[in-house]
């Protein structure tokens, strides 16, 4: 049986027939050829260093998807992290080819541009069953038909919009760096910011007031950091926000928030006081 072996010293592939090459880490690629794992790490690094992002079988030239290359090369977690950071920089303008698995966050390459159902090999091996996710909404695939254009998840196209929309590029805007489309944290209605004024918005559907940056309820936004992109969950909206919130309601929420902070501070002060009252350990030397 012929085995593909990469010689890192001379940076070239060899095709050998010695069975001993398979005794220490040989794997069959999707193209049917046997590959020895050792040496492929250096091959991956050499390709990425040169700016390449495709990996082809040196025997038949069939492209190996990145998730398969990880398996063939037996990359460690640290190597995966390092190589995928490099791959991410190369693929910054080619997002249509790669997605991160929603479970393990490793890159998965789509070989068929018409197919929405994508399999993650590491997650499938770990769970002992096939794990597939939707290329568009990046949630687990639920449809029994893997060739379908419908993943079976509710609001797939809306979630895809949340994950794929652009970001606000105006550095003078209070929502600079935020996605152009957000989902209301209460009812998940899609909304946008006018990009001027303050970061606050009010949901046009349920009147829920929230910060467009951190998605916290107005008044609870203390350490305002931009949170990542959202995925729709189908949660039920809190019905009390169906009417325009009154000043009294917002004041009550602020009072509750202030009371929680005061209680937390009181606990910290009591603990500190008890620690100060404890006698210091003394050491007597005879």
mmCIF file of C-alpha atoms in Angstrom, residues 147-272:
data_model
loop_
_atom_site.group_PDB
_atom_site.id
_atom_site.type_symbol
_atom_site.label_atom_id
_atom_site.label_comp_id
_atom_site.label_asym_id
_atom_site.label_seq_id
_atom_site.Cartn_x
_atom_site.Cartn_y
_atom_site.Cartn_z
ATOM 1 C CA UNK A 147 -29.580 18.289 1.246
ATOM 2 C CA UNK A 148 -32.430 20.643 2.101
ATOM 3 C CA UNK A 149 -32.231 24.432 2.060
ATOM 4 C CA UNK A 150 -34.112 24.479 5.371
ATOM 5 C CA UNK A 151 -32.178 23.526 8.511
ATOM 6 C CA UNK A 152 -35.325 23.055 10.585
ATOM 7 C CA UNK A 153 -34.537 25.901 13.007
ATOM 8 C CA UNK A 154 -37.016 28.690 13.515
ATOM 9 C CA UNK A 155 -36.110 32.084 12.003
ATOM 10 C CA UNK A 156 -33.019 30.774 10.218
ATOM 11 C CA UNK A 157 -32.820 33.688 7.769
ATOM 12 C CA UNK A 158 -33.234 36.293 10.539
ATOM 13 C CA UNK A 159 -30.473 34.729 12.620
ATOM 14 C CA UNK A 160 -28.291 34.627 9.506
ATOM 15 C CA UNK A 161 -28.886 38.368 9.119
ATOM 16 C CA UNK A 162 -27.851 39.017 12.727
ATOM 17 C CA UNK A 163 -24.658 37.005 12.258
ATOM 18 C CA UNK A 164 -23.745 38.316 8.815
ATOM 19 C CA UNK A 165 -24.696 42.002 8.795
ATOM 20 C CA UNK A 166 -22.049 44.697 8.709
ATOM 21 C CA UNK A 167 -20.859 46.829 11.625
ATOM 22 C CA UNK A 168 -21.180 50.564 12.213
ATOM 23 C CA UNK A 169 -17.998 52.111 10.824
ATOM 24 C CA UNK A 170 -18.547 55.734 11.870
ATOM 25 C CA UNK A 171 -16.066 56.301 14.704
ATOM 26 C CA UNK A 172 -18.036 59.317 15.910
ATOM 27 C CA UNK A 173 -21.147 57.197 16.445
ATOM 28 C CA UNK A 174 -22.072 56.054 19.975
ATOM 29 C CA UNK A 175 -22.564 52.559 18.551
ATOM 30 C CA UNK A 176 -19.275 52.395 16.619
ATOM 31 C CA UNK A 177 -18.254 48.741 16.159
ATOM 32 C CA UNK A 178 -21.741 47.368 16.871
ATOM 33 C CA UNK A 179 -23.616 45.157 14.378
ATOM 34 C CA UNK A 180 -25.927 47.157 12.131
ATOM 35 C CA UNK A 181 -28.846 44.929 13.151
ATOM 36 C CA UNK A 182 -29.718 43.844 16.698
ATOM 37 C CA UNK A 183 -32.489 41.728 18.217
ATOM 38 C CA UNK A 184 -34.512 43.108 21.097
ATOM 39 C CA UNK A 185 -33.375 41.259 24.263
ATOM 40 C CA UNK A 186 -37.009 40.968 25.327
ATOM 41 C CA UNK A 187 -39.016 39.940 22.241
ATOM 42 C CA UNK A 188 -36.226 39.338 19.667
ATOM 43 C CA UNK A 189 -37.683 41.758 17.127
ATOM 44 C CA UNK A 190 -34.949 43.017 14.785
ATOM 45 C CA UNK A 191 -34.114 46.691 15.109
ATOM 46 C CA UNK A 192 -31.441 49.213 14.127
ATOM 47 C CA UNK A 193 -29.822 52.269 15.676
ATOM 48 C CA UNK A 194 -29.875 55.667 13.966
ATOM 49 C CA UNK A 195 -26.089 55.878 14.739
ATOM 50 C CA UNK A 196 -26.452 59.327 16.379
ATOM 51 C CA UNK A 197 -27.376 60.547 19.850
ATOM 52 C CA UNK A 198 -26.994 58.089 22.729
ATOM 53 C CA UNK A 199 -26.593 54.278 22.569
ATOM 54 C CA UNK A 200 -30.130 53.687 23.885
ATOM 55 C CA UNK A 201 -32.937 52.345 21.702
ATOM 56 C CA UNK A 202 -36.544 51.347 22.314
ATOM 57 C CA UNK A 203 -37.922 48.225 20.670
ATOM 58 C CA UNK A 204 -40.582 49.204 18.104
ATOM 59 C CA UNK A 205 -42.563 46.054 18.942
ATOM 60 C CA UNK A 206 -42.623 45.760 22.753
ATOM 61 C CA UNK A 207 -41.213 49.168 23.805
ATOM 62 C CA UNK A 208 -38.361 47.533 25.755
ATOM 63 C CA UNK A 209 -35.634 50.192 26.332
ATOM 64 C CA UNK A 210 -32.099 48.811 26.091
ATOM 65 C CA UNK A 211 -28.529 49.777 25.338
ATOM 66 C CA UNK A 212 -27.557 48.967 21.753
ATOM 67 C CA UNK A 213 -23.969 48.253 22.835
ATOM 68 C CA UNK A 214 -24.310 45.899 25.813
ATOM 69 C CA UNK A 215 -28.022 44.971 25.338
ATOM 70 C CA UNK A 216 -28.736 45.669 29.018
ATOM 71 C CA UNK A 217 -31.964 47.279 30.181
ATOM 72 C CA UNK A 218 -31.617 51.040 30.443
ATOM 73 C CA UNK A 219 -30.480 51.804 33.979
ATOM 74 C CA UNK A 220 -28.658 48.486 34.351
ATOM 75 C CA UNK A 221 -25.921 49.475 31.923
ATOM 76 C CA UNK A 222 -22.979 50.001 34.299
ATOM 77 C CA UNK A 223 -19.921 48.600 32.500
ATOM 78 C CA UNK A 224 -20.952 49.175 28.897
ATOM 79 C CA UNK A 225 -19.012 46.808 26.644
ATOM 80 C CA UNK A 226 -20.044 45.785 23.137
ATOM 81 C CA UNK A 227 -21.418 42.250 23.255
ATOM 82 C CA UNK A 228 -21.097 39.814 20.376
ATOM 83 C CA UNK A 229 -23.589 38.960 17.684
ATOM 84 C CA UNK A 230 -26.888 37.390 18.670
ATOM 85 C CA UNK A 231 -28.763 34.247 17.719
ATOM 86 C CA UNK A 232 -32.542 34.038 17.953
ATOM 87 C CA UNK A 233 -33.741 31.596 20.604
ATOM 88 C CA UNK A 234 -37.527 31.857 20.306
ATOM 89 C CA UNK A 235 -37.843 33.140 23.877
ATOM 90 C CA UNK A 236 -41.201 34.469 25.063
ATOM 91 C CA UNK A 237 -41.348 38.203 25.596
ATOM 92 C CA UNK A 238 -42.178 39.714 28.973
ATOM 93 C CA UNK A 239 -45.714 41.039 28.499
ATOM 94 C CA UNK A 240 -45.254 43.994 30.868
ATOM 95 C CA UNK A 241 -43.300 45.782 28.120
ATOM 96 C CA UNK A 242 -46.200 45.744 25.674
ATOM 97 C CA UNK A 243 -47.032 49.304 26.654
ATOM 98 C CA UNK A 244 -44.729 52.328 26.552
ATOM 99 C CA UNK A 245 -42.783 52.259 29.864
ATOM 100 C CA UNK A 246 -43.615 55.087 32.213
ATOM 101 C CA UNK A 247 -41.140 57.243 34.135
ATOM 102 C CA UNK A 248 -42.423 55.594 37.317
ATOM 103 C CA UNK A 249 -41.606 52.104 35.979
ATOM 104 C CA UNK A 250 -38.084 53.111 35.034
ATOM 105 C CA UNK A 251 -37.550 54.767 38.432
ATOM 106 C CA UNK A 252 -38.697 51.585 40.166
ATOM 107 C CA UNK A 253 -36.194 49.576 38.142
ATOM 108 C CA UNK A 254 -33.426 52.015 39.044
ATOM 109 C CA UNK A 255 -34.400 51.838 42.742
ATOM 110 C CA UNK A 256 -34.245 48.014 42.612
ATOM 111 C CA UNK A 257 -30.829 48.164 40.967
ATOM 112 C CA UNK A 258 -29.542 50.636 43.574
ATOM 113 C CA UNK A 259 -30.866 48.479 46.415
ATOM 114 C CA UNK A 260 -29.056 45.420 45.019
ATOM 115 C CA UNK A 261 -25.790 47.351 44.825
ATOM 116 C CA UNK A 262 -26.193 48.641 48.402
ATOM 117 C CA UNK A 263 -26.843 45.095 49.686
ATOM 118 C CA UNK A 264 -23.756 43.780 47.908
ATOM 119 C CA UNK A 265 -21.635 46.602 49.344
ATOM 120 C CA UNK A 266 -22.951 45.908 52.860
ATOM 121 C CA UNK A 267 -21.962 42.241 52.575
ATOM 122 C CA UNK A 268 -18.431 43.178 51.478
ATOM 123 C CA UNK A 269 -18.091 45.653 54.371
ATOM 124 C CA UNK A 270 -19.223 43.074 56.942
ATOM 125 C CA UNK A 271 -16.768 40.501 55.609
ATOM 126 C CA UNK A 272 -13.922 43.024 55.695
#
